């Protein structure tokens, strides 16, 4: 179940390959552009940073939602209930002829 969550989240939010392509294109453009072109390139870089911040926030939110979903699927653990269950099992082993 958790692997399914992780696959969906990765497919939805992983954009590293897109960002790498943007970086490479920016480097190529910077080498070929004059001062006006470099100003435009800086605007593109600013936009990239903005998109990265939004992506990080979305990833955090998705992680939080993932943990909430996993927590809802798990049984709450109670130390007292566990001790009570173990004591009942020990009693059954000591006195196997006693019925519940």
Coordinates of C-alpha atoms in Angstrom, one line a residue:
X1 CA 0.0 0.0 0.0
X2 CA 2.8 2.5 0.9
X3 CA 4.6 1.8 -2.4
X4 CA 1.4 2.7 -4.2
X5 CA 1.3 6.0 -2.3
X6 CA 5.0 6.7 -3.1
X7 CA 4.6 5.9 -6.8
X8 CA 1.6 8.3 -7.1
X9 CA 3.4 11.0 -5.3
X10 CA 6.5 10.6 -7.3
X11 CA 4.7 10.7 -10.6
X12 CA 2.7 13.8 -9.5
X13 CA 5.5 15.9 -8.0
X14 CA 8.8 14.8 -9.4
X15 CA 9.9 17.4 -11.9
X16 CA 13.6 17.2 -11.5
X17 CA 14.2 16.2 -15.2
X18 CA 12.1 19.2 -16.3
X19 CA 14.2 21.5 -14.1
X20 CA 17.5 20.1 -15.4
X21 CA 16.4 20.8 -18.9
X22 CA 15.6 24.4 -17.9
X23 CA 19.0 24.8 -16.4
X24 CA 20.8 23.5 -19.4
X25 CA 18.8 25.7 -21.8
X26 CA 19.6 28.8 -19.6
X27 CA 23.3 28.0 -19.7
X28 CA 23.2 27.8 -23.5
X29 CA 21.2 31.0 -23.9
X30 CA 23.5 32.9 -21.5
X31 CA 26.5 32.0 -23.7
X32 CA 24.7 33.3 -26.8
X33 CA 22.8 36.3 -25.6
X34 CA 23.7 39.9 -25.1
X35 CA 22.9 42.0 -22.1
X36 CA 19.2 42.4 -22.9
X37 CA 18.9 38.6 -23.4
X38 CA 20.6 38.0 -20.1
X39 CA 18.0 40.2 -18.3
X40 CA 15.3 38.0 -19.8
X41 CA 17.3 34.9 -18.7
X42 CA 17.5 36.2 -15.1
X43 CA 13.7 36.6 -15.2
X44 CA 13.5 33.0 -16.3
X45 CA 15.8 32.0 -13.4
X46 CA 13.6 33.8 -11.0
X47 CA 10.5 32.0 -12.3
X48 CA 12.4 28.7 -11.9
X49 CA 13.1 29.5 -8.3
X50 CA 9.4 30.4 -7.7
X51 CA 8.3 27.1 -9.3
X52 CA 10.8 25.2 -7.1
X53 CA 9.5 26.8 -3.9
X54 CA 5.9 25.9 -4.9
X55 CA 7.0 22.4 -5.7
X56 CA 8.7 22.0 -2.3
X57 CA 5.5 23.2 -0.6
X58 CA 3.4 20.8 -2.6
X59 CA 5.7 18.0 -1.8
X60 CA 5.5 18.8 1.9
X61 CA 1.7 18.9 1.8
X62 CA 1.6 15.6 -0.1
X63 CA 4.0 14.0 2.4
X64 CA 1.8 15.2 5.2
X65 CA -1.3 13.8 3.5
X66 CA 0.6 10.5 2.9
X67 CA 1.4 10.2 6.6
X68 CA -2.1 11.0 7.6
X69 CA -3.4 8.3 5.2
X70 CA -1.0 5.7 6.5
X71 CA -1.9 6.6 10.1
X72 CA -5.6 6.1 9.4
X73 CA -4.8 2.6 8.1
X74 CA -2.8 1.5 11.1
X75 CA -4.4 0.2 14.3
X76 CA -3.7 2.5 17.2
X77 CA -1.2 0.8 19.5
X78 CA -2.0 0.5 23.2
X79 CA 0.6 -0.8 25.6
X80 CA -2.1 -1.7 28.1
X81 CA -4.1 -3.7 25.5
X82 CA -0.9 -5.5 24.5
X83 CA -0.1 -6.5 28.1
X84 CA -3.7 -7.7 28.6
X85 CA -3.5 -9.8 25.5
X86 CA -0.2 -11.3 26.6
X87 CA -1.6 -12.1 30.1
X88 CA -4.6 -13.8 28.5
X89 CA -2.3 -15.9 26.3
X90 CA -0.2 -16.9 29.3
X91 CA -3.3 -17.8 31.3
X92 CA -4.5 -20.0 28.4
X93 CA -1.2 -21.8 28.3
X94 CA -1.2 -22.4 32.1
X95 CA -4.8 -23.5 32.2
X96 CA -5.7 -25.0 28.8
X97 CA -8.7 -26.8 30.1
X98 CA -10.5 -23.6 31.2
X99 CA -12.9 -22.3 28.5
X100 CA -13.5 -18.6 27.8

